[in-house]
Short mmCIF file of C-alpha atoms in Angstrom, two decimals:
data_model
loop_
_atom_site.label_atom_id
_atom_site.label_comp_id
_atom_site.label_asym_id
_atom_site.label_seq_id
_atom_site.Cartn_x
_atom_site.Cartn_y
_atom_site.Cartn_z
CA UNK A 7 87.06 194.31 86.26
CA UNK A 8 89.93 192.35 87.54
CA UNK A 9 92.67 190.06 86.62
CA UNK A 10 91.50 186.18 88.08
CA UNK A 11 94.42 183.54 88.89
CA UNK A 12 94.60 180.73 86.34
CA UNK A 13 94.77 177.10 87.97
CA UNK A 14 97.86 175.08 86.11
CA UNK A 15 97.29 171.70 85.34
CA UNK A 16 99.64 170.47 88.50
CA UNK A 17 95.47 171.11 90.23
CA UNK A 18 93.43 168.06 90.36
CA UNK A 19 90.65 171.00 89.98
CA UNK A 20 90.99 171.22 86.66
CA UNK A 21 89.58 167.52 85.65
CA UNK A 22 86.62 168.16 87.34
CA UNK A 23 83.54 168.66 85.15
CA UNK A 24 81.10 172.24 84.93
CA UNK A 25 78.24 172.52 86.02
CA UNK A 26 75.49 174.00 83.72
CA UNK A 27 74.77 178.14 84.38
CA UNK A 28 70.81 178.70 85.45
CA UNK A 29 71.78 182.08 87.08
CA UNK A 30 72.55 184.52 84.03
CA UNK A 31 72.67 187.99 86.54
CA UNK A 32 75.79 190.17 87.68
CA UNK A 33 77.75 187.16 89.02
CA UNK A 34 77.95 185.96 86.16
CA UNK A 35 78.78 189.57 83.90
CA UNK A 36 81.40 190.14 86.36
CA UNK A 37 82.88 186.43 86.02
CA UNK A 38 82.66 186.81 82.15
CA UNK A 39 84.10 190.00 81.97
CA UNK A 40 86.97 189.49 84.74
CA UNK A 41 87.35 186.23 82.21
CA UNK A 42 87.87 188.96 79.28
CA UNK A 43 90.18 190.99 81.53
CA UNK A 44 92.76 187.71 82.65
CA UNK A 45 92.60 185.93 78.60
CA UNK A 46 93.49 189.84 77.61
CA UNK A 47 96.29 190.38 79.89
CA UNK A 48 97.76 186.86 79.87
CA UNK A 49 97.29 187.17 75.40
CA UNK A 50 95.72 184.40 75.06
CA UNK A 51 93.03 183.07 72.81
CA UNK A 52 90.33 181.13 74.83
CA UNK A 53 89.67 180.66 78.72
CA UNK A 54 87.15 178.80 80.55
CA UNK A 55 85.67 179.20 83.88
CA UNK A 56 87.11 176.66 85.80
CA UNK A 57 90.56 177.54 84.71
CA UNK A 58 89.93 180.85 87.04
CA UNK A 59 88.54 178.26 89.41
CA UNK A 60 84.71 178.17 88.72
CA UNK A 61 82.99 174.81 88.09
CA UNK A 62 80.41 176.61 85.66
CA UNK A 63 79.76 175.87 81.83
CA UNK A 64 81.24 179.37 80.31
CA UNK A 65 84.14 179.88 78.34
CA UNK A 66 85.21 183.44 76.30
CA UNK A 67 87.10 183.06 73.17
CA UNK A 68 89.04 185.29 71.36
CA UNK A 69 90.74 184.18 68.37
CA UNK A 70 91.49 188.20 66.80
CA UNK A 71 89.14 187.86 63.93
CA UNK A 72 87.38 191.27 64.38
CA UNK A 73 84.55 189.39 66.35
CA UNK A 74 86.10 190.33 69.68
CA UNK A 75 85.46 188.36 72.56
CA UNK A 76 82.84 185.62 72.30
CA UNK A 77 81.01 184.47 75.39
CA UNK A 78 79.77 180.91 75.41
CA UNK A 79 77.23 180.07 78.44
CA UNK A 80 76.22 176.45 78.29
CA UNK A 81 78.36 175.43 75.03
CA UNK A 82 77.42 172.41 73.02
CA UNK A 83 79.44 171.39 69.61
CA UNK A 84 76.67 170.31 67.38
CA UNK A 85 78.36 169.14 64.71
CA UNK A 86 81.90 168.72 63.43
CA UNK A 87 84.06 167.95 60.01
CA UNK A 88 87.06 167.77 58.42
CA UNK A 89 90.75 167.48 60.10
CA UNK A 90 93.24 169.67 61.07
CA UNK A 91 96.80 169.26 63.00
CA UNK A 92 97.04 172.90 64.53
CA UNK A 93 99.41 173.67 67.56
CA UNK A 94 97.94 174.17 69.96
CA UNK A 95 98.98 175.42 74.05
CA UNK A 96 96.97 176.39 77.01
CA UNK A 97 97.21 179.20 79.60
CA UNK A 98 97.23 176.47 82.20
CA UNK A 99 100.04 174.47 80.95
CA UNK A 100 102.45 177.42 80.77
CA UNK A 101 105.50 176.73 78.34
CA UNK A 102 104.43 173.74 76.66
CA UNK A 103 102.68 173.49 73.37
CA UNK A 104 101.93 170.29 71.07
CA UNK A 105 100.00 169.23 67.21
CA UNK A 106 96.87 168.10 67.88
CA UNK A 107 94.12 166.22 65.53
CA UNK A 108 90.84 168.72 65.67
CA UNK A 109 88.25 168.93 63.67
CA UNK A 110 88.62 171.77 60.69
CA UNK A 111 84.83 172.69 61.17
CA UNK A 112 83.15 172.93 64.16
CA UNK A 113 78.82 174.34 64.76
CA UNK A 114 78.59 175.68 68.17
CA UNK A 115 75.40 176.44 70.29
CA UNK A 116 75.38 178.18 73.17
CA UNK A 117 73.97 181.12 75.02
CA UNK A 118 74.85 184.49 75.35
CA UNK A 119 75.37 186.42 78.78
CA UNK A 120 71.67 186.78 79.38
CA UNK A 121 70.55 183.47 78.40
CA UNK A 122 69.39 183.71 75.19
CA UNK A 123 70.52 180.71 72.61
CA UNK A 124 72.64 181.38 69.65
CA UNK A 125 74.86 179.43 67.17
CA UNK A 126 77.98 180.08 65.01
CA UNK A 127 80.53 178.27 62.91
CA UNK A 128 83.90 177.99 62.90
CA UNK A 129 86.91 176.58 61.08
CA UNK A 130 90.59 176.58 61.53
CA UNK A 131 91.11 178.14 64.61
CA UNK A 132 88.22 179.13 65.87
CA UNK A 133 86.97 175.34 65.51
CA UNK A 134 90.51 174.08 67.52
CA UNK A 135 89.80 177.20 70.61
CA UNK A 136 85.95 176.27 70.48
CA UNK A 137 86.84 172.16 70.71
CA UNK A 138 89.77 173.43 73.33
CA UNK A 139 87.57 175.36 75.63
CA UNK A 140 84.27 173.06 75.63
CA UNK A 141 86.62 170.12 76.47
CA UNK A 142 88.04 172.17 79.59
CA UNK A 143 84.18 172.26 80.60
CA UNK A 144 84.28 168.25 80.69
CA UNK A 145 87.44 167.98 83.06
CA UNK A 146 89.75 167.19 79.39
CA UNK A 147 93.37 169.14 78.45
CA UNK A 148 94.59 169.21 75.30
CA UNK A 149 97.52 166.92 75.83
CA UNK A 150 94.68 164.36 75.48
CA UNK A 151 94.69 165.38 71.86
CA UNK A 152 98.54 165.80 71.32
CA UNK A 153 100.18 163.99 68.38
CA UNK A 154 103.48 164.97 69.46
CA UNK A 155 104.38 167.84 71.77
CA UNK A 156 106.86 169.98 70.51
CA UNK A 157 110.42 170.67 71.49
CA UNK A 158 112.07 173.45 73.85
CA UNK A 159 114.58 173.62 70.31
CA UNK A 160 111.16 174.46 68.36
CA UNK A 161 109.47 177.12 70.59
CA UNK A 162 113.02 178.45 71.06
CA UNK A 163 113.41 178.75 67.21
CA UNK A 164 109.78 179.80 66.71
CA UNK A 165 110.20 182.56 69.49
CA UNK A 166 113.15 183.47 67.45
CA UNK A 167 111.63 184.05 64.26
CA UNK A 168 108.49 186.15 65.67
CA UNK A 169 111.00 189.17 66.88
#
């Protein structure tokens, strides 16, 4: 496994849209579980493909629930309710977090590493990382979702409190 460069959101690249996966073989295993490695050592809680540079539909998310690492080939939100206003940041837009408006509920399907279709609900925040990740598949960041972003006085004070 290995540690993949994440594209910042300075890179045009990262508005560009996915294309769907047909090939479900090693290239893929390796991309999903190099994927695993980078969201592991950068601690984060979702990554898609094309922020390590590949224009394919896949995204891993992790959100620490016990579930481990879930690997979403081809995602599609089915349905969606409720409201939240999480924060929310991304590994590609180091340093800056904001509140977003996401659904509180999300129904995902998508398919697993060898192709075969499955579906799962989510709420809180695994409904915000499952809406984050699927919109990085469409060319979308989450500052189009930001209510206000916060301030460096906030993350200072929040980094603060978590020691």
């Amino acid at each position: 496994m290995a540690i993949r460069n994440i594209i910042t959101d300075e890179d045009p690249f990262l508005h560009k849209k996915c294309r769907p996966v047909v090939k479900f073989d090693k290239r893929l295993w390796t991309l999903l579980d190099d994927m695993a490695d980078t969201l592991r050592e950068e601690n984060g809680v979702g990554l898609a493909a094309i922020q390590v540079g590949v224009l394919r539909r896949a995204v891993i998310i992790d959100v620490g629930d016990g579930n481990g690492v879930r690997e979403l080939i081809n995602p599609v939100i089915l349905e969606k309710s409720g409201e939240q206003e999480p924060m929310e940041g991304c590994l590609s837009i180091p340093g800056k977090w904001g509140i977003t408006k996401r659904p509180k509920h999300v129904k995902v399907r998508a398919q697993d590493r060898n192709g075969k279709f499955f579906e799962y609900e989510g709420e809180d925040l695994l409904a915000t990382a499952s809406c984050h990740e699927i919109d990085h598949l469409d060319g979308i960041l989450f500052l189009t979702h930001v209510i206000r972003m916060l301030t460096k006085e906030e993350l200072e004070h929040m980094n603060s409190s978590e020691g």
